[in-house]
mmCIF file of C-alpha atoms in Angstrom:
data_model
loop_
_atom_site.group_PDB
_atom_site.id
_atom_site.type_symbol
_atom_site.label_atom_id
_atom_site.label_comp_id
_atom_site.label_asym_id
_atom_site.label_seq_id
_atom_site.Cartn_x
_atom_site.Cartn_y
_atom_site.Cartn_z
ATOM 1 C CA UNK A 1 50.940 186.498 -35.016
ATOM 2 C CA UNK A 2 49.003 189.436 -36.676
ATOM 3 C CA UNK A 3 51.766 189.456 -40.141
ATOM 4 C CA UNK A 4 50.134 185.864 -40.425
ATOM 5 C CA UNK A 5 46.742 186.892 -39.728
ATOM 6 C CA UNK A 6 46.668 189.752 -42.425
ATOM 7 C CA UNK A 7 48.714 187.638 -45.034
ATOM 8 C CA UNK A 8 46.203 185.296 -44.325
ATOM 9 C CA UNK A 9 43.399 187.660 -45.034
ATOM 10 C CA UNK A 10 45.369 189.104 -47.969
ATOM 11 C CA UNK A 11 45.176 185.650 -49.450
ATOM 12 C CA UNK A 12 41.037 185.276 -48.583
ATOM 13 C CA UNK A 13 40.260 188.778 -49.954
ATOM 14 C CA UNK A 14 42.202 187.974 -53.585
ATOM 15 C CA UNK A 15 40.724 184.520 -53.485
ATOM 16 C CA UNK A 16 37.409 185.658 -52.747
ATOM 17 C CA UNK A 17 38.214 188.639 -55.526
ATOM 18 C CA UNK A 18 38.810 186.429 -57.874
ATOM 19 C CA UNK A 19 36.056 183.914 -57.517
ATOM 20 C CA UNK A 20 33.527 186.897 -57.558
ATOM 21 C CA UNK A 21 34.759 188.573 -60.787
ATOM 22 C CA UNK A 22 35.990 186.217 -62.657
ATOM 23 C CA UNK A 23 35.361 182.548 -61.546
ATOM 24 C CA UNK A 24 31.269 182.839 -60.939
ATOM 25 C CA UNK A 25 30.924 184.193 -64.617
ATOM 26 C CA UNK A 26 32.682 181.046 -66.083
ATOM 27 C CA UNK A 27 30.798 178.040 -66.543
ATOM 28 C CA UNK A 28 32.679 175.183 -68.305
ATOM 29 C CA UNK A 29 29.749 173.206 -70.534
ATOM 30 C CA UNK A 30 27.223 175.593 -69.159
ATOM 31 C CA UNK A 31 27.773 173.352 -65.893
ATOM 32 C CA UNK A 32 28.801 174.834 -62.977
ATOM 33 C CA UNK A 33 31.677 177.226 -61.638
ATOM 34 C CA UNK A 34 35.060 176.713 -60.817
ATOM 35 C CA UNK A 35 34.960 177.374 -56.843
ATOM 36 C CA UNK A 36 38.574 178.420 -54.924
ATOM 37 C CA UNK A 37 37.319 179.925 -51.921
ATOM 38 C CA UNK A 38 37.952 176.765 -50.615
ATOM 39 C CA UNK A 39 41.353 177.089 -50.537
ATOM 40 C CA UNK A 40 41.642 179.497 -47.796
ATOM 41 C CA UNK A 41 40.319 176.964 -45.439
ATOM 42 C CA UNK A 42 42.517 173.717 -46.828
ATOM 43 C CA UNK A 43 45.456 175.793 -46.333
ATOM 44 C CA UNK A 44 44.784 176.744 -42.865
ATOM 45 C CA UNK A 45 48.286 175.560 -40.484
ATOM 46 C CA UNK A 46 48.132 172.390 -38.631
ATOM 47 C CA UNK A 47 48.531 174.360 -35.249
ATOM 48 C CA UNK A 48 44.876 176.185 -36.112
ATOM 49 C CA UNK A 49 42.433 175.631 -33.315
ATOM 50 C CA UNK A 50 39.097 174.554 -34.258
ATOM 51 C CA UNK A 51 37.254 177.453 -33.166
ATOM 52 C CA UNK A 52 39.685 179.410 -35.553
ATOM 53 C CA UNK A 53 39.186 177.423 -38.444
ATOM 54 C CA UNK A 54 35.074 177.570 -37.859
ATOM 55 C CA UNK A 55 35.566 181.439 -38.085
ATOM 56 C CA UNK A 56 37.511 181.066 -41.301
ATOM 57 C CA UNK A 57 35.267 179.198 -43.210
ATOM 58 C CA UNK A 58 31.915 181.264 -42.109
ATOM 59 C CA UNK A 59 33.428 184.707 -42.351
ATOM 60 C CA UNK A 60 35.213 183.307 -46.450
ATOM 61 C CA UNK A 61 31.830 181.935 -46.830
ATOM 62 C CA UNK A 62 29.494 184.737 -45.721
ATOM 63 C CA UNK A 63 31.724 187.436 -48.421
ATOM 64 C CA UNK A 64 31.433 185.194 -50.787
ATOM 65 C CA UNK A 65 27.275 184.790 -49.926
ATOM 66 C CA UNK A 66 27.441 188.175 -50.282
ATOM 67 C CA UNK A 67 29.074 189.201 -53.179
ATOM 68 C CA UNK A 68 27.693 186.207 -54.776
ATOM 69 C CA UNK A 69 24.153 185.845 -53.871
ATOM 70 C CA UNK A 70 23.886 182.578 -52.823
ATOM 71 C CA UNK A 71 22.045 182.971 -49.648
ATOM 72 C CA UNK A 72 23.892 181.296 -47.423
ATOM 73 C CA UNK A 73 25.171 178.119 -49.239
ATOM 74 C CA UNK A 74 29.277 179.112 -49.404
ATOM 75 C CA UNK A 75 28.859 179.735 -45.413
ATOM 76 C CA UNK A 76 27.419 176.450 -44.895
ATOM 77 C CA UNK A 77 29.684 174.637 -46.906
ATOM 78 C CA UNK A 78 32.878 176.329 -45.983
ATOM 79 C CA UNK A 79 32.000 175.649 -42.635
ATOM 80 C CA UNK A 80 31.099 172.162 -43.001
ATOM 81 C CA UNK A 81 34.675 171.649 -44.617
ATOM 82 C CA UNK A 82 36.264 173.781 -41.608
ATOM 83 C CA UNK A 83 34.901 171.626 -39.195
ATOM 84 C CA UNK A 84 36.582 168.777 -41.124
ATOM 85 C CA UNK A 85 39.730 170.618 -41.993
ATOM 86 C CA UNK A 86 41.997 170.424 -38.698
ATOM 87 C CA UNK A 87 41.759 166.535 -37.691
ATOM 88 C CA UNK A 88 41.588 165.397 -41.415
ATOM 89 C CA UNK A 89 45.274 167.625 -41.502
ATOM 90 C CA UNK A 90 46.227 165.816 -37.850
ATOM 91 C CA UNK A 91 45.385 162.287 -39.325
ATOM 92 C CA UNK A 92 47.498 163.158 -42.965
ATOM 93 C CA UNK A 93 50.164 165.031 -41.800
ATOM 94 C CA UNK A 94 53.789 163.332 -41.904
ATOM 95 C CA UNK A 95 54.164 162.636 -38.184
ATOM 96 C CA UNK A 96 57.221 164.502 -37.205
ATOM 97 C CA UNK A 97 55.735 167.816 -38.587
ATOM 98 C CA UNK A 98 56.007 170.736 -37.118
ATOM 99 C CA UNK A 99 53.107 172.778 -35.243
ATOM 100 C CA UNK A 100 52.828 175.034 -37.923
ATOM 101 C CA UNK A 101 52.836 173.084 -40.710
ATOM 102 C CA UNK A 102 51.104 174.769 -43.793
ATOM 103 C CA UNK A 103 49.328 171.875 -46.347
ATOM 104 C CA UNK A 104 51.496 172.053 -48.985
ATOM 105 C CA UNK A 105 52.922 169.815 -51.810
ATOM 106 C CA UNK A 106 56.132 170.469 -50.387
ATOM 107 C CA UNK A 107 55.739 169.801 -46.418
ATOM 108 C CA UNK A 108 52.799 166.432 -46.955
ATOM 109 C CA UNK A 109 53.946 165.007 -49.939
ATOM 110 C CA UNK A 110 52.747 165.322 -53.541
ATOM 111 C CA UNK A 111 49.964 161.926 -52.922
ATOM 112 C CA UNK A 112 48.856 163.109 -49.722
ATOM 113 C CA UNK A 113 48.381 166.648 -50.390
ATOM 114 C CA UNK A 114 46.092 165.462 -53.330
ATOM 115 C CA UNK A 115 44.290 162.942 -51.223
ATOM 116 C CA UNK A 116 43.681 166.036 -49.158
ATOM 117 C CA UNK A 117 42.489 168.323 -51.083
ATOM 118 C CA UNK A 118 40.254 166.286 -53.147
ATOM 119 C CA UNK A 119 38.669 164.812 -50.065
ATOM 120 C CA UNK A 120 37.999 168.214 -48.593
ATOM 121 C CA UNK A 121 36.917 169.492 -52.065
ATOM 122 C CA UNK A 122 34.746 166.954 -52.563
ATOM 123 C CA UNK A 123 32.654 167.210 -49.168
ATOM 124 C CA UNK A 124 32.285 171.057 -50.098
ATOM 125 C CA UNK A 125 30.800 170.122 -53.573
ATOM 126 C CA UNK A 126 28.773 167.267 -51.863
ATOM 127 C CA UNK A 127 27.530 169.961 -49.403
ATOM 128 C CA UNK A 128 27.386 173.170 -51.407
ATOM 129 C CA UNK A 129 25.554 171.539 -54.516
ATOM 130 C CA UNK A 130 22.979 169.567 -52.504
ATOM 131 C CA UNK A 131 22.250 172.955 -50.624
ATOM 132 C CA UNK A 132 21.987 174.884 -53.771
ATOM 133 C CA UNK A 133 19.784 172.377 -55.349
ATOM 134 C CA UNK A 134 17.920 172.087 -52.647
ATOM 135 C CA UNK A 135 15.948 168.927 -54.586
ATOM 136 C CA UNK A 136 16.513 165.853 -55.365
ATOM 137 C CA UNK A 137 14.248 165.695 -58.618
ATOM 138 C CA UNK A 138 17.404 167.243 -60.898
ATOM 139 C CA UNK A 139 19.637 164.801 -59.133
ATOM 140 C CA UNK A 140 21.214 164.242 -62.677
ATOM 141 C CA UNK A 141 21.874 167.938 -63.345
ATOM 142 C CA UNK A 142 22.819 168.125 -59.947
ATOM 143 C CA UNK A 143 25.524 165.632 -59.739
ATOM 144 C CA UNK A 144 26.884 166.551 -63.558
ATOM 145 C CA UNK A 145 27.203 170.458 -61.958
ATOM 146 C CA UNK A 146 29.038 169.135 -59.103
ATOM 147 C CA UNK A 147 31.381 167.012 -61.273
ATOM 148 C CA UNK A 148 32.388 169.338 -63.922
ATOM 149 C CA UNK A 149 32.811 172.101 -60.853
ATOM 150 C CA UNK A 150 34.735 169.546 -59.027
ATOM 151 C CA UNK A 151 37.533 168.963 -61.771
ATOM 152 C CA UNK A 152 37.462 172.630 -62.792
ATOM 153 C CA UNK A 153 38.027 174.040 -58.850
ATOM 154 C CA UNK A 154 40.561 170.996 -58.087
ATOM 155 C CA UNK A 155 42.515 171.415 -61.548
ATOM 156 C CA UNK A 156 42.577 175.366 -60.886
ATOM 157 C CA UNK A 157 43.332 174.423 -57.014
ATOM 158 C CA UNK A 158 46.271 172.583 -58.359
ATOM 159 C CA UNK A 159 47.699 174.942 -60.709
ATOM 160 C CA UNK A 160 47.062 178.121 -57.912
ATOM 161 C CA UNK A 161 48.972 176.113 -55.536
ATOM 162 C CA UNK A 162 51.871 174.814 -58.077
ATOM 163 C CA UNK A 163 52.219 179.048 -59.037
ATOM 164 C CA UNK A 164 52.049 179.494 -55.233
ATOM 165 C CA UNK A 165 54.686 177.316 -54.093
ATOM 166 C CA UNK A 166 57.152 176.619 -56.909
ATOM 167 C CA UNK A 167 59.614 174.336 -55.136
ATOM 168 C CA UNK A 168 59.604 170.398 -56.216
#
């Protein structure tokens, strides 16, 4: 139980590393950033209680507040999607899965595990960008940020997960 819980904080702390130092300086067409600190939550096991997953997402999203600046926003967001995570998982998990099934390409499938990431990236972007905008009279800039973050985070989402787990 705690070897999980540190390699799961292990993971958080590089993600979170990573998005701080490198990913918030990089801002493909001078829209948005490439966001991975939703990761940690997506990849939360099936068997994760609720209350677990709630923690996850606030204590990912308040470092990354932190280090970032964004006043709240990440927490909010990462929340939002950690409240989502564990029935979404229930409903698009293969049915004869174990309890502590990890979302993976390899344990859901390569269509499912891409329906489920994009849906829970998505309601993070929906949530994090309408937060940080915090107006609806840029709603253009607004929803170009969100797009060109979207494709960046899920094609660097897909590419951290392919490095992660090799196999098929």
């Amino acid at each position: 139980m705690i070897i999980h819980f540190l390699k799961r904080l292990a993971w958080a702390l590089t993600l979170l590393l990573v998005q701080v130092l490198i990913l918030d300086q990089v801002h493909p067409w001078g829209y948005g950033a490439p966001l991975v600190c939703p990761l940690i939550v997506i990849t939360l096991p099936l068997g994760t209680g609720r209350s677990e997953a709630l923690l996850w997402g606030f204590g990912t999203g308040l470092l990354a507040d932190i280090f970032a600046g964004t006043a709240g926003i990440s927490s909010a967001a990462l929340t939002f999607i950690a409240f989502i995570q564990p029935p979404l998982l229930t409903m698009m998990a293969p049915r004869d899965s174990e309890e502590e099934l990890r979302p993976s390409f390899s344990t859901m499938g390569r269509w499912n595990y891409l329906q489920f990431i994009g849906l829970l990236l998505l309601l993070h972007h929906v949530v994090y960008f309408a937060l940080e905008g915090f107006s609806y009279f840029h709603i253009v800039d607004i929803a170009i940020s969100m797009g060109v973050s979207y494709a960046a985070s899920l094609l660097l989402i897909l590419l951290v997960e392919r490095v992660r787990n090799p196999k098929k």
